[in-house]
Tab-separated table of C-alpha atoms in Angstrom:
chain	number	residue	atom	x	y	z
A	1	MET	CA	27.092	24.947	233.210
A	2	ASN	CA	28.592	26.073	236.837
A	3	ILE	CA	29.526	25.243	239.968
A	4	ARG	CA	26.676	25.588	241.542
A	5	LYS	CA	24.374	23.507	238.871
A	6	VAL	CA	27.444	20.980	238.910
A	7	ALA	CA	26.722	20.890	242.705
A	8	GLU	CA	22.964	20.644	242.046
A	9	ILE	CA	23.325	17.642	239.934
A	10	ALA	CA	25.477	15.767	242.266
A	11	GLY	CA	23.457	16.409	245.415
A	12	VAL	CA	26.229	17.708	247.437
A	13	SER	CA	27.214	21.916	248.447
A	14	VAL	CA	28.808	23.831	246.594
A	15	ALA	CA	31.210	24.074	249.055
A	16	THR	CA	32.115	20.551	248.635
A	17	ILE	CA	33.085	20.934	244.863
A	18	SER	CA	35.081	23.744	245.812
A	19	ARG	CA	37.188	21.175	248.136
A	20	VAL	CA	37.394	18.511	245.670
A	21	LEU	CA	38.717	21.085	243.056
A	22	ASN	CA	41.287	22.738	245.598
A	23	HIS	CA	41.599	19.939	248.378
A	24	PRO	CA	40.348	16.957	246.719
A	25	GLU	CA	41.971	14.422	249.613
A	26	GLN	CA	39.778	16.310	252.263
A	27	VAL	CA	36.889	14.477	250.141
A	28	LEU	CA	35.252	11.265	250.453
A	29	PRO	CA	36.601	8.741	247.422
A	30	GLU	CA	32.901	8.080	246.533
A	31	THR	CA	31.626	11.518	246.779
A	32	ARG	CA	34.842	12.529	244.483
A	33	GLU	CA	34.480	9.877	241.917
A	34	ARG	CA	30.439	11.096	242.081
A	35	VAL	CA	31.563	14.972	241.534
A	36	LEU	CA	34.232	14.087	238.725
A	37	ALA	CA	31.618	11.925	236.852
A	38	VAL	CA	29.019	14.833	236.483
A	39	MET	CA	31.869	17.338	235.744
A	40	ARG	CA	32.660	15.019	232.809
A	41	GLU	CA	28.985	14.598	231.702
A	42	GLN	CA	28.507	18.152	231.709
A	43	ASP	CA	31.623	19.047	230.202
A	44	TYR	CA	31.935	21.504	233.109
A	45	THR	CA	35.251	23.330	232.647
A	46	PRO	CA	36.462	24.982	236.063
A	47	ASN	CA	37.622	28.848	235.880
A	48	TRP	CA	41.444	28.121	236.827
A	49	PHE	CA	41.875	31.794	237.112
A	50	ALA	CA	39.605	32.846	239.556
A	51	ARG	CA	40.312	29.578	241.364
A	52	GLY	CA	44.025	30.290	241.209
A	53	LEU	CA	42.749	33.622	242.917
A	54	ASN	CA	41.594	31.816	245.853
A	55	LEU	CA	44.974	29.721	246.411
A	56	GLY	CA	47.060	32.844	245.773
A	57	LYS	CA	48.854	31.730	242.855
A	58	THR	CA	47.981	31.388	239.062
A	59	ASN	CA	49.845	28.633	237.695
A	60	THR	CA	51.422	31.442	235.534
A	61	ILE	CA	54.821	33.139	234.693
A	62	SER	CA	55.213	36.116	232.840
A	63	LEU	CA	58.404	36.231	229.980
A	64	LEU	CA	59.650	39.873	229.132
A	65	VAL	CA	61.808	39.472	226.336
A	66	PRO	CA	63.129	42.490	223.515
A	67	SER	CA	62.748	40.639	220.432
A	68	ILE	CA	60.852	37.833	220.131
A	69	GLU	CA	62.289	37.391	216.258
A	70	SER	CA	65.937	36.545	218.037
A	71	GLY	CA	67.644	33.271	217.505
A	72	LEU	CA	69.375	33.547	220.622
A	73	HIS	CA	65.611	35.095	222.757
A	74	GLN	CA	63.877	31.756	221.052
A	75	SER	CA	66.375	29.084	222.538
A	76	ILE	CA	66.305	31.007	225.418
A	77	ILE	CA	62.305	30.648	225.404
A	78	SER	CA	62.523	27.519	224.557
A	79	GLY	CA	64.064	26.586	227.824
A	80	ILE	CA	61.862	28.579	229.898
A	81	GLU	CA	58.821	26.695	228.383
A	82	THR	CA	60.335	23.267	228.533
A	83	VAL	CA	60.934	23.235	232.529
A	84	ALA	CA	57.536	25.813	233.148
A	85	ARG	CA	55.890	22.797	231.190
A	86	ASN	CA	57.575	20.525	233.181
A	87	LYS	CA	56.164	22.773	236.506
A	88	GLY	CA	52.395	22.602	234.980
A	89	TYR	CA	52.556	26.074	234.321
A	90	ALA	CA	51.619	28.409	232.010
A	91	VAL	CA	54.038	31.231	230.330
A	92	PHE	CA	52.781	34.761	229.376
A	93	PHE	CA	55.013	36.240	226.572
A	94	CYS	CA	55.542	39.744	226.133
A	95	ASP	CA	57.333	40.959	223.616
A	96	THR	CA	58.827	44.779	224.660
A	97	HIS	CA	60.579	45.423	221.720
A	98	GLY	CA	63.572	46.986	223.676
A	99	ASP	CA	60.948	49.890	224.847
A	100	ALA	CA	61.530	50.835	228.495
A	101	GLN	CA	57.742	52.104	228.927
A	102	ILE	CA	56.738	48.984	227.095
A	103	GLU	CA	58.233	46.842	229.195
A	104	TYR	CA	57.133	48.536	232.415
A	105	ASP	CA	53.339	48.825	231.295
A	106	TYR	CA	54.360	44.671	230.658
A	107	LEU	CA	55.229	44.248	234.032
A	108	LYS	CA	52.730	46.159	235.760
A	109	MET	CA	50.298	44.034	233.792
A	110	ALA	CA	51.596	40.922	235.408
A	111	GLU	CA	51.069	42.304	238.821
A	112	THR	CA	47.566	43.012	238.284
A	113	ARG	CA	46.783	39.326	236.801
A	114	ARG	CA	48.252	37.752	239.843
A	115	ILE	CA	51.457	36.313	237.526
A	116	ASP	CA	53.283	33.962	240.016
A	117	GLY	CA	56.743	34.897	239.128
A	118	VAL	CA	58.799	36.596	236.226
A	119	ILE	CA	61.800	36.498	234.084
A	120	LEU	CA	63.002	39.681	232.246
A	121	ILE	CA	65.582	39.724	229.453
A	122	CYS	CA	67.947	42.394	229.100
A	123	SER	CA	65.868	44.603	230.947
A	124	ARG	CA	66.133	48.256	229.930
A	125	LEU	CA	63.783	49.572	233.233
A	126	GLY	CA	65.245	52.132	235.105
A	127	GLU	CA	65.241	52.647	238.680
A	128	GLN	CA	62.768	55.186	239.177
A	129	GLN	CA	60.434	53.082	237.179
A	130	LEU	CA	60.682	49.693	239.382
A	131	LEU	CA	60.770	51.546	242.887
A	132	PRO	CA	56.719	51.844	242.789
A	133	LEU	CA	56.909	48.115	242.261
A	134	ARG	CA	59.425	47.024	244.402
A	135	GLU	CA	58.411	49.277	247.529
A	136	LYS	CA	54.779	46.870	246.920
A	137	ARG	CA	57.399	43.810	246.971
A	138	LEU	CA	58.154	42.978	243.390
A	139	LEU	CA	56.984	39.038	241.975
A	140	PRO	CA	59.962	36.986	242.274
A	141	CYS	CA	61.602	37.778	239.527
A	142	VAL	CA	64.876	36.734	237.533
A	143	HIS	CA	66.740	38.388	235.237
A	144	ILE	CA	68.292	36.828	232.227
A	145	GLY	CA	71.545	39.581	231.571
A	146	LYS	CA	74.453	40.669	233.389
A	147	ASN	CA	73.232	44.202	234.589
A	148	ARG	CA	71.598	44.285	237.934
A	149	ILE	CA	68.214	45.986	238.249
A	150	VAL	CA	66.656	47.470	241.228
A	151	GLY	CA	64.201	44.793	243.017
A	152	CYS	CA	65.526	41.663	240.480
A	153	GLU	CA	68.696	40.526	242.428
A	154	THR	CA	68.378	36.925	240.863
A	155	LEU	CA	70.704	36.926	237.707
A	156	CYS	CA	72.029	34.583	234.853
A	157	TYR	CA	73.788	35.107	232.088
A	158	ILE	CA	76.432	34.198	229.369
A	159	ASP	CA	79.307	35.336	229.929
A	160	PHE	CA	79.604	37.677	226.408
A	161	ASP	CA	83.199	39.194	228.222
A	162	GLU	CA	85.034	36.076	228.199
A	163	GLY	CA	83.559	34.810	224.516
A	164	ALA	CA	84.377	38.011	222.711
A	165	TYR	CA	88.024	37.779	224.446
A	166	ARG	CA	88.733	34.224	223.216
A	167	LEU	CA	87.352	34.836	219.931
A	168	MET	CA	89.316	38.239	219.790
A	169	ARG	CA	92.611	36.100	221.014
A	170	HIS	CA	91.761	33.895	217.812
A	171	LEU	CA	91.480	36.509	215.313
A	172	LEU	CA	94.987	38.010	216.694
A	173	SER	CA	96.818	34.474	216.130
A	174	LEU	CA	96.330	34.580	213.024
A	175	GLY	CA	97.601	38.207	212.487
A	176	HIS	CA	94.629	40.530	212.392
A	177	GLN	CA	94.755	43.643	213.643
A	178	ARG	CA	92.014	46.130	212.511
A	179	PHE	CA	88.750	45.179	213.484
A	180	HIS	CA	85.392	46.272	212.810
A	181	LEU	CA	82.273	45.727	215.559
A	182	LEU	CA	78.885	45.042	214.140
A	183	LEU	CA	76.481	45.370	217.116
A	184	ASP	CA	72.612	44.664	217.773
A	185	PRO	CA	71.237	48.053	219.471
A	186	LEU	CA	68.442	45.570	221.124
A	187	GLN	CA	71.682	43.727	223.317
A	188	GLU	CA	73.381	47.096	225.256
A	189	SER	CA	74.110	45.012	228.368
A	190	GLU	CA	75.662	42.480	226.016
A	191	ALA	CA	77.523	45.260	223.984
A	192	ALA	CA	79.773	45.970	226.921
A	193	GLN	CA	80.744	42.911	227.705
A	194	ILE	CA	81.574	42.312	224.097
A	195	ARG	CA	83.307	45.638	223.887
A	196	SER	CA	85.439	44.564	227.293
A	197	GLY	CA	86.566	41.144	226.039
A	198	MET	CA	87.944	42.591	223.122
A	199	ARG	CA	90.048	45.206	224.562
A	200	ARG	CA	91.478	42.904	227.435
A	201	ALA	CA	92.706	40.807	224.739
A	202	LEU	CA	93.975	43.877	222.650
A	203	ALA	CA	95.836	44.693	225.955
A	204	ASP	CA	97.306	41.235	226.475
A	205	GLN	CA	98.673	41.941	222.627
A	206	GLY	CA	100.537	45.552	223.623
A	207	LEU	CA	97.718	46.962	220.675
A	208	PRO	CA	95.489	49.839	221.605
A	209	THR	CA	92.380	49.139	223.288
A	210	ASP	CA	90.608	51.101	220.391
A	211	SER	CA	92.087	49.256	217.453
A	212	PHE	CA	88.084	48.781	216.665
A	213	SER	CA	85.768	50.859	214.914
A	214	GLU	CA	81.870	49.970	215.426
A	215	SER	CA	78.208	50.223	214.106
A	216	PHE	CA	74.780	49.095	214.610
A	217	SER	CA	72.508	47.230	212.480
A	218	ASP	CA	69.208	45.407	212.941
A	219	ASN	CA	70.138	41.527	214.135
A	220	SER	CA	69.082	40.125	211.084
A	221	VAL	CA	70.011	39.144	207.446
A	222	ARG	CA	69.141	42.045	205.779
A	223	GLY	CA	70.551	44.176	208.612
A	224	GLY	CA	73.521	42.405	207.783
A	225	TYR	CA	73.860	42.910	204.359
A	226	LEU	CA	73.188	47.052	204.321
A	227	ALA	CA	75.828	47.298	207.115
A	228	ALA	CA	78.273	45.199	204.997
A	229	GLN	CA	77.540	47.296	201.892
A	230	LYS	CA	78.605	50.488	204.300
A	231	ILE	CA	81.932	49.029	205.214
A	232	MET	CA	82.848	48.254	201.726
A	233	GLN	CA	81.969	51.440	200.383
A	234	LYS	CA	84.170	53.279	202.916
A	235	GLY	CA	87.148	52.001	200.674
A	236	SER	CA	89.662	51.196	203.886
A	237	LEU	CA	88.586	47.613	205.162
A	238	PRO	CA	89.510	46.234	207.858
A	239	HIS	CA	91.396	43.365	208.563
A	240	ALA	CA	88.416	41.179	210.450
A	241	LEU	CA	84.593	41.850	210.974
A	242	VAL	CA	83.028	40.533	214.221
A	243	THR	CA	78.826	40.722	214.231
A	244	SER	CA	76.657	40.027	217.647
A	245	GLY	CA	74.640	37.424	215.816
A	246	HIS	CA	74.947	34.875	213.076
A	247	GLU	CA	72.111	36.184	211.067
A	248	GLN	CA	74.170	39.272	210.444
A	249	ALA	CA	77.212	37.224	209.627
A	250	PHE	CA	75.080	35.857	206.601
A	251	GLY	CA	74.038	38.713	205.148
A	252	VAL	CA	77.614	40.129	205.412
A	253	ILE	CA	78.403	37.063	203.474
A	254	LYS	CA	76.249	37.332	200.916
A	255	ALA	CA	77.243	41.189	200.357
A	256	ALA	CA	80.643	40.036	199.692
A	257	GLN	CA	79.609	37.967	197.591
A	258	ASP	CA	77.584	40.582	195.534
A	259	GLU	CA	80.707	42.595	195.595
A	260	GLY	CA	82.965	40.062	194.292
A	261	LEU	CA	85.016	40.442	198.064
A	262	ASP	CA	86.590	37.136	198.996
A	263	ILE	CA	86.184	35.828	202.693
A	264	PRO	CA	88.454	35.228	204.321
A	265	ALA	CA	91.152	36.725	202.089
A	266	ARG	CA	90.118	40.490	201.798
A	267	LEU	CA	87.981	40.335	205.172
A	268	ALA	CA	87.735	37.865	207.966
A	269	LEU	CA	84.529	37.500	209.308
A	270	ALA	CA	83.501	35.963	213.178
A	271	SER	CA	80.098	36.125	214.743
A	272	LEU	CA	79.528	35.859	218.640
A	273	THR	CA	76.877	33.780	218.318
A	274	ASP	CA	76.486	30.205	216.559
A	275	SER	CA	73.751	27.783	214.293
A	276	PRO	CA	73.679	24.623	212.874
A	277	VAL	CA	73.515	26.513	209.526
A	278	CYS	CA	77.116	28.247	210.406
A	279	PRO	CA	79.327	24.847	208.864
A	280	ILE	CA	77.417	24.788	206.131
A	281	VAL	CA	77.712	28.420	204.749
A	282	THR	CA	80.693	29.156	202.457
A	283	PRO	CA	83.035	29.848	203.896
A	284	PRO	CA	81.960	28.280	207.229
A	285	LEU	CA	81.616	30.623	209.706
A	286	THR	CA	83.463	31.133	213.187
A	287	GLY	CA	81.386	32.026	215.669
A	288	LEU	CA	80.790	31.357	219.878
A	289	GLU	CA	77.797	28.197	220.239
A	290	LEU	CA	76.137	29.753	222.996
A	291	PRO	CA	74.305	27.732	226.262
A	292	ALA	CA	71.247	29.437	225.337
A	293	THR	CA	68.594	26.983	225.711
A	294	LYS	CA	70.505	25.559	228.976
A	295	LEU	CA	70.260	29.386	230.194
A	296	GLY	CA	66.738	29.739	229.659
A	297	MET	CA	66.241	26.375	231.930
A	298	ALA	CA	68.881	27.647	234.316
A	299	ALA	CA	66.527	30.955	234.737
A	300	ALA	CA	63.514	29.457	235.046
A	301	ARG	CA	64.435	27.060	237.966
A	302	MET	CA	65.248	29.681	239.428
A	303	LEU	CA	62.766	31.571	239.645
A	304	PHE	CA	60.604	28.118	240.577
A	305	ASP	CA	62.928	27.775	243.383
A	306	ARG	CA	62.056	31.164	244.453
A	307	ILE	CA	58.144	30.846	244.034
A	308	GLU	CA	58.384	27.659	245.907
A	309	ASP	CA	60.623	28.337	248.711
A	310	GLU	CA	59.794	31.775	250.272
A	311	GLU	CA	63.018	31.318	252.198
A	312	LEU	CA	64.745	31.557	248.958
A	313	ASP	CA	62.422	34.654	247.912
A	314	LEU	CA	64.616	37.316	250.543
A	315	ASN	CA	66.406	39.077	247.358
A	316	VAL	CA	69.475	37.026	248.629
A	317	PRO	CA	71.845	38.103	245.575
A	318	GLN	CA	72.289	34.867	243.134
A	319	GLU	CA	74.272	34.953	240.363
A	320	MET	CA	74.477	31.871	237.898
A	321	VAL	CA	77.129	32.540	234.782
A	322	LEU	CA	77.772	30.032	231.634
A	323	GLN	CA	80.479	29.895	229.659
A	324	PRO	CA	80.181	29.702	225.661
A	325	LYS	CA	82.400	27.911	223.063
A	326	LEU	CA	84.339	29.211	220.340
A	327	LYS	CA	83.681	27.240	216.810
A	328	ILE	CA	86.735	27.783	214.581
A	329	ARG	CA	85.806	27.614	210.901
A	330	ARG	CA	87.869	29.066	207.827
A	331	SER	CA	85.762	32.411	207.493
A	332	CYS	CA	88.657	34.016	209.885
A	333	GLY	CA	91.613	32.341	207.778
A	334	ASN	CA	91.616	29.759	209.908
A	335	ARG	CA	93.793	26.665	208.195
A	336	LYS	CA	94.284	24.032	210.799
A	337	TYR	CA	91.380	21.710	209.870
A	338	ILE	CA	91.223	19.903	213.151
A	339	TYR	CA	89.501	22.397	214.546
A	340	GLU	CA	86.586	21.554	212.069
A	341	LEU	CA	87.370	17.234	212.713
A	342	PHE	CA	84.719	17.404	215.665
A	343	ASP	CA	82.158	20.106	215.048
C-alpha cells in the first residue's frame, strides 16, 4: 500500500493525500475523514522520514555520548529523552566511546540524515574537525560540558569546580592533608574542573596545591577495585581517596575489605558522584549529588528553543550552570550524624 493506491481508493488526488498528512486544516472535514478511514482500513503507514524531508524537519534529534554505560550519562539521557518525547521527537543515540573520530563520523551522519538538532556530551572534537561543518552552518547544537567547541556556543554543565571545592573543604576540616584523586579517562573537561576546585580549597588552607596525586581507571566497580589494589601496594596510603564516580568508590570499598583495610580509620573515601546505593553501603559513602537528569532536561529545552525559534539560533553564546550538593556520610571520617538525618 502506498500513497497513490490510497488516493485511488479514496477517490482523491495524491496532492489531497499529502495535504491530509501535512496540512489537514486545508482539507474539507468530510474529505479528510474519508482519507483517514481508508488509511486505517488499508493499514497504511506514511513514510515519516520522507515526509520530514518535504517539510524540512524529521522530528529527530541526535545525542552523542562518550559512554552509554556511565550512570551519570544515563541520568542525562533520561532527562533529554523525557523532554524529546513530550515534544514528539525521537532521539538518535550514538555512543562515541570517547573517540573523537567516531564522534566526528556520527556528527556527519546526523547532518546527512537531516537530524533537526544535536546534543554533544563532553565533546572531544577539535577546531579542524568542526570547521567544515561550521562553514556549512552546523545544525542547532547544545554542548553538555564546560569546554567550548567551535560552532556550538550553547553550553550547560554541572559546576564540578565548586563541587570539588566543597568536598575538599570538608575533607580538610576533618584533618586530612594528603589526597589521591582517581579519575575517569573519558571525562577530560570534568577532570580539569575537579583539579581546579581541589587546588583552590588547598590554597585557602595555605597548603601546597600539589598535595594530591592522581591516577586513572575505568569508571566501574572493577576499575576502582584494581586502582585501589595498586594504591595499597605502594605502602604509603594517602589520608583520603577521592573517586570521580561512585562505581569506582564501590570497587575501592571491596578492595579495602579484601585487604582488611578499615575505611575511614586508615583511608577516608569520597566520591564526586552519588547514587541511591551510597547511603546503604558500609560505610555509607560521602559524595556529590549531581542534578544530572535536570541537566539533560535543560540541555534538551535549550536545543528545542533553538530549533523552534530561529531568532535564538544565531550562535549567540548561552550558558547554564547547575550546582551539585554535598552529601556528607561516614566514609570520610565524619562523626556528626546530624548531616545524615535528612539524607
